[in-house]
Amino acid sequence: MSETRTFTVQGMTCGHCVTSVTEEVQEISGVEHVDVVLETGAVTVTSSQPLDDTAVRAAVEEAGYRLG
Amino acid sequence: MSETRTFTVQGMTCGHCVTSVTEEVQEISGVEHVDVVLETGAVTVTSSQPLDDTAVRAAVEEAGYRLG
């Protein structure tokens, strides 16, 4: 069973930012799909196990951005 | 002998954009150094031979941007 949650990321300005965030979040254990909408900062994550908020925050910060 | 010229690139919004433009322009034959200022869009290129404007324009467009 999958779980889908949406986070908001601040500071993304272009497609490269979207790629960076997507790549980092995809590396979190259990993550199956990541969808990022640049205009709104919405990052929707589908995972096979409950997401660890700390891991999501760390991934976003590793990419160079912050959760809003 | 080196020649230094400055171009203006439109549409760069973040450090990833700077990296993309820098990488593409560096590939032009004879280019020795590329300096990009995100805030102004100024791309300063030092080359060992006169730069081909068409090559610079093509490199910038390959990176996904336009000369201003």
mmCIF file of C-alpha atoms in Angstrom:
data_model
loop_
_atom_site.group_PDB
_atom_site.id
_atom_site.type_symbol
_atom_site.label_atom_id
_atom_site.label_comp_id
_atom_site.label_asym_id
_atom_site.label_seq_id
_atom_site.Cartn_x
_atom_site.Cartn_y
_atom_site.Cartn_z
ATOM 1 C CA MET A 1 0.000 0.000 0.000
ATOM 2 C CA SER A 2 1.203 3.444 -0.871
ATOM 3 C CA GLU A 3 0.898 6.748 0.923
ATOM 4 C CA THR A 4 0.877 10.128 -0.803
ATOM 5 C CA ARG A 5 1.717 13.386 0.903
ATOM 6 C CA THR A 6 2.362 16.917 -0.293
ATOM 7 C CA PHE A 7 5.005 19.262 1.085
ATOM 8 C CA THR A 8 5.777 22.852 0.164
ATOM 9 C CA VAL A 9 9.311 23.796 -0.785
ATOM 10 C CA GLN A 10 10.484 27.395 -0.854
ATOM 11 C CA GLY A 11 13.026 28.949 -3.173
ATOM 12 C CA MET A 12 12.781 26.886 -6.350
ATOM 13 C CA THR A 13 13.153 29.197 -9.339
ATOM 14 C CA CYS A 14 13.686 27.006 -12.394
ATOM 15 C CA GLY A 15 13.631 23.541 -13.811
ATOM 16 C CA HIS A 16 17.082 22.791 -12.439
ATOM 17 C CA CYS A 17 15.773 23.418 -8.930
ATOM 18 C CA VAL A 18 12.920 21.015 -9.587
ATOM 19 C CA THR A 19 15.392 18.383 -10.754
ATOM 20 C CA SER A 20 17.578 18.825 -7.676
ATOM 21 C CA VAL A 21 14.684 18.475 -5.256
ATOM 22 C CA THR A 22 13.208 15.538 -7.143
ATOM 23 C CA GLU A 23 16.512 13.671 -7.168
ATOM 24 C CA GLU A 24 17.152 14.168 -3.457
ATOM 25 C CA VAL A 25 13.636 13.206 -2.353
ATOM 26 C CA GLN A 26 13.659 10.139 -4.597
ATOM 27 C CA GLU A 27 16.596 8.814 -2.608
ATOM 28 C CA ILE A 28 14.554 8.541 0.599
ATOM 29 C CA SER A 29 13.843 4.952 1.539
ATOM 30 C CA GLY A 30 10.438 3.784 0.336
ATOM 31 C CA VAL A 31 9.789 6.694 -2.024
ATOM 32 C CA GLU A 32 8.125 5.539 -5.226
ATOM 33 C CA HIS A 33 7.268 8.784 -6.997
ATOM 34 C CA VAL A 34 7.973 12.491 -6.644
ATOM 35 C CA ASP A 35 6.050 15.234 -8.419
ATOM 36 C CA VAL A 36 7.166 18.842 -8.154
ATOM 37 C CA VAL A 37 5.233 21.909 -9.308
ATOM 38 C CA LEU A 38 7.656 24.794 -9.698
ATOM 39 C CA GLU A 39 5.048 27.563 -9.632
ATOM 40 C CA THR A 40 3.560 26.569 -6.268
ATOM 41 C CA GLY A 41 6.489 24.758 -4.658
ATOM 42 C CA ALA A 42 4.265 21.729 -4.111
ATOM 43 C CA VAL A 43 6.211 18.483 -3.786
ATOM 44 C CA THR A 44 3.978 15.428 -3.789
ATOM 45 C CA VAL A 45 5.608 12.232 -2.625
ATOM 46 C CA THR A 46 4.246 8.725 -2.957
ATOM 47 C CA SER A 47 5.897 6.133 -0.753
ATOM 48 C CA SER A 48 5.508 2.486 0.111
ATOM 49 C CA GLN A 49 5.938 3.224 3.815
ATOM 50 C CA PRO A 50 5.099 6.221 6.034
ATOM 51 C CA LEU A 51 7.444 9.093 5.245
ATOM 52 C CA ASP A 52 9.895 10.323 7.835
ATOM 53 C CA ASP A 53 9.394 14.096 7.959
ATOM 54 C CA THR A 54 12.962 14.570 9.085
ATOM 55 C CA ALA A 55 14.221 12.691 6.037
ATOM 56 C CA VAL A 56 12.105 14.834 3.723
ATOM 57 C CA ARG A 57 13.340 18.013 5.357
ATOM 58 C CA ALA A 58 16.944 16.809 5.115
ATOM 59 C CA ALA A 59 16.557 15.882 1.447
ATOM 60 C CA VAL A 60 15.088 19.278 0.588
ATOM 61 C CA GLU A 61 17.882 21.051 2.448
ATOM 62 C CA GLU A 62 20.497 18.849 0.783
ATOM 63 C CA ALA A 63 19.125 20.075 -2.538
ATOM 64 C CA GLY A 64 19.591 23.625 -1.315
ATOM 65 C CA TYR A 65 16.012 24.592 -0.411
ATOM 66 C CA ARG A 66 13.708 24.748 2.586
ATOM 67 C CA LEU A 67 10.320 23.368 3.492
ATOM 68 C CA GLY A 68 7.835 26.221 3.699
ATOM 69 C CA MET B 1 47.147 36.545 -26.609
ATOM 70 C CA SER B 2 43.689 36.435 -25.036
ATOM 71 C CA GLU B 3 40.537 38.343 -25.796
ATOM 72 C CA THR B 4 37.828 39.086 -23.233
ATOM 73 C CA ARG B 5 34.247 39.911 -24.120
ATOM 74 C CA THR B 6 31.051 40.253 -22.140
ATOM 75 C CA PHE B 7 27.631 39.063 -23.264
ATOM 76 C CA THR B 8 24.271 39.386 -21.551
ATOM 77 C CA VAL B 9 22.175 36.284 -21.024
ATOM 78 C CA GLN B 10 18.491 36.482 -20.191
ATOM 79 C CA GLY B 11 16.487 34.127 -18.023
ATOM 80 C CA MET B 12 19.015 32.783 -15.535
ATOM 81 C CA THR B 13 17.335 32.486 -12.136
ATOM 82 C CA CYS B 14 19.606 30.401 -9.925
ATOM 83 C CA GLY B 15 23.007 28.849 -9.508
ATOM 84 C CA HIS B 16 22.024 25.863 -11.608
ATOM 85 C CA CYS B 17 21.363 28.180 -14.528
ATOM 86 C CA VAL B 18 24.796 29.735 -14.048
ATOM 87 C CA THR B 19 26.369 26.281 -14.107
ATOM 88 C CA SER B 20 24.544 25.289 -17.284
ATOM 89 C CA VAL B 21 25.581 28.405 -19.163
ATOM 90 C CA THR B 22 29.157 28.206 -17.913
ATOM 91 C CA GLU B 23 29.487 24.583 -18.979
ATOM 92 C CA GLU B 24 28.133 25.163 -22.473
ATOM 93 C CA VAL B 25 30.205 28.280 -23.157
ATOM 94 C CA GLN B 26 33.360 26.583 -21.864
ATOM 95 C CA GLU B 27 33.003 24.011 -24.620
ATOM 96 C CA ILE B 28 33.489 26.605 -27.368
ATOM 97 C CA SER B 29 36.821 26.229 -29.120
ATOM 98 C CA GLY B 30 39.468 28.545 -27.681
ATOM 99 C CA VAL B 31 37.541 29.541 -24.557
ATOM 100 C CA GLU B 32 39.829 29.778 -21.542
ATOM 101 C CA HIS B 33 37.587 31.216 -18.847
ATOM 102 C CA VAL B 34 33.913 31.969 -18.297
ATOM 103 C CA ASP B 35 32.551 34.191 -15.542
ATOM 104 C CA VAL B 36 28.803 34.526 -15.003
ATOM 105 C CA VAL B 37 27.051 37.026 -12.744
ATOM 106 C CA LEU B 38 23.565 35.751 -12.024
ATOM 107 C CA GLU B 39 22.120 39.086 -10.881
ATOM 108 C CA THR B 40 23.009 40.967 -14.070
ATOM 109 C CA GLY B 41 23.150 38.127 -16.594
ATOM 110 C CA ALA B 42 26.667 39.211 -17.559
ATOM 111 C CA VAL B 43 28.728 36.403 -19.064
ATOM 112 C CA THR B 44 32.375 37.345 -19.513
ATOM 113 C CA VAL B 45 34.367 35.072 -21.757
ATOM 114 C CA THR B 46 38.137 34.991 -22.160
ATOM 115 C CA SER B 47 39.382 33.178 -25.230
ATOM 116 C CA SER B 48 42.658 32.488 -26.966
ATOM 117 C CA GLN B 49 41.156 33.349 -30.343
ATOM 118 C CA PRO B 50 38.401 35.729 -31.506
ATOM 119 C CA LEU B 51 35.016 34.420 -30.395
ATOM 120 C CA ASP B 52 32.465 33.350 -32.934
ATOM 121 C CA ASP B 53 29.256 35.140 -31.936
ATOM 122 C CA THR B 54 27.195 32.401 -33.513
ATOM 123 C CA ALA B 55 28.924 29.800 -31.345
ATOM 124 C CA VAL B 56 28.275 31.837 -28.197
ATOM 125 C CA ARG B 57 24.622 32.267 -29.100
ATOM 126 C CA ALA B 58 24.289 28.555 -29.838
ATOM 127 C CA ALA B 59 25.942 27.606 -26.541
ATOM 128 C CA VAL B 60 23.654 29.886 -24.552
ATOM 129 C CA GLU B 61 20.603 28.497 -26.323
ATOM 130 C CA GLU B 62 21.821 24.934 -25.804
ATOM 131 C CA ALA B 63 21.868 25.708 -22.067
ATOM 132 C CA GLY B 64 18.271 26.866 -22.373
ATOM 133 C CA TYR B 65 18.694 30.662 -22.330
ATOM 134 C CA ARG B 66 18.938 33.576 -24.741
ATOM 135 C CA LEU B 67 21.374 36.378 -25.368
ATOM 136 C CA GLY B 68 19.799 39.671 -24.337
#
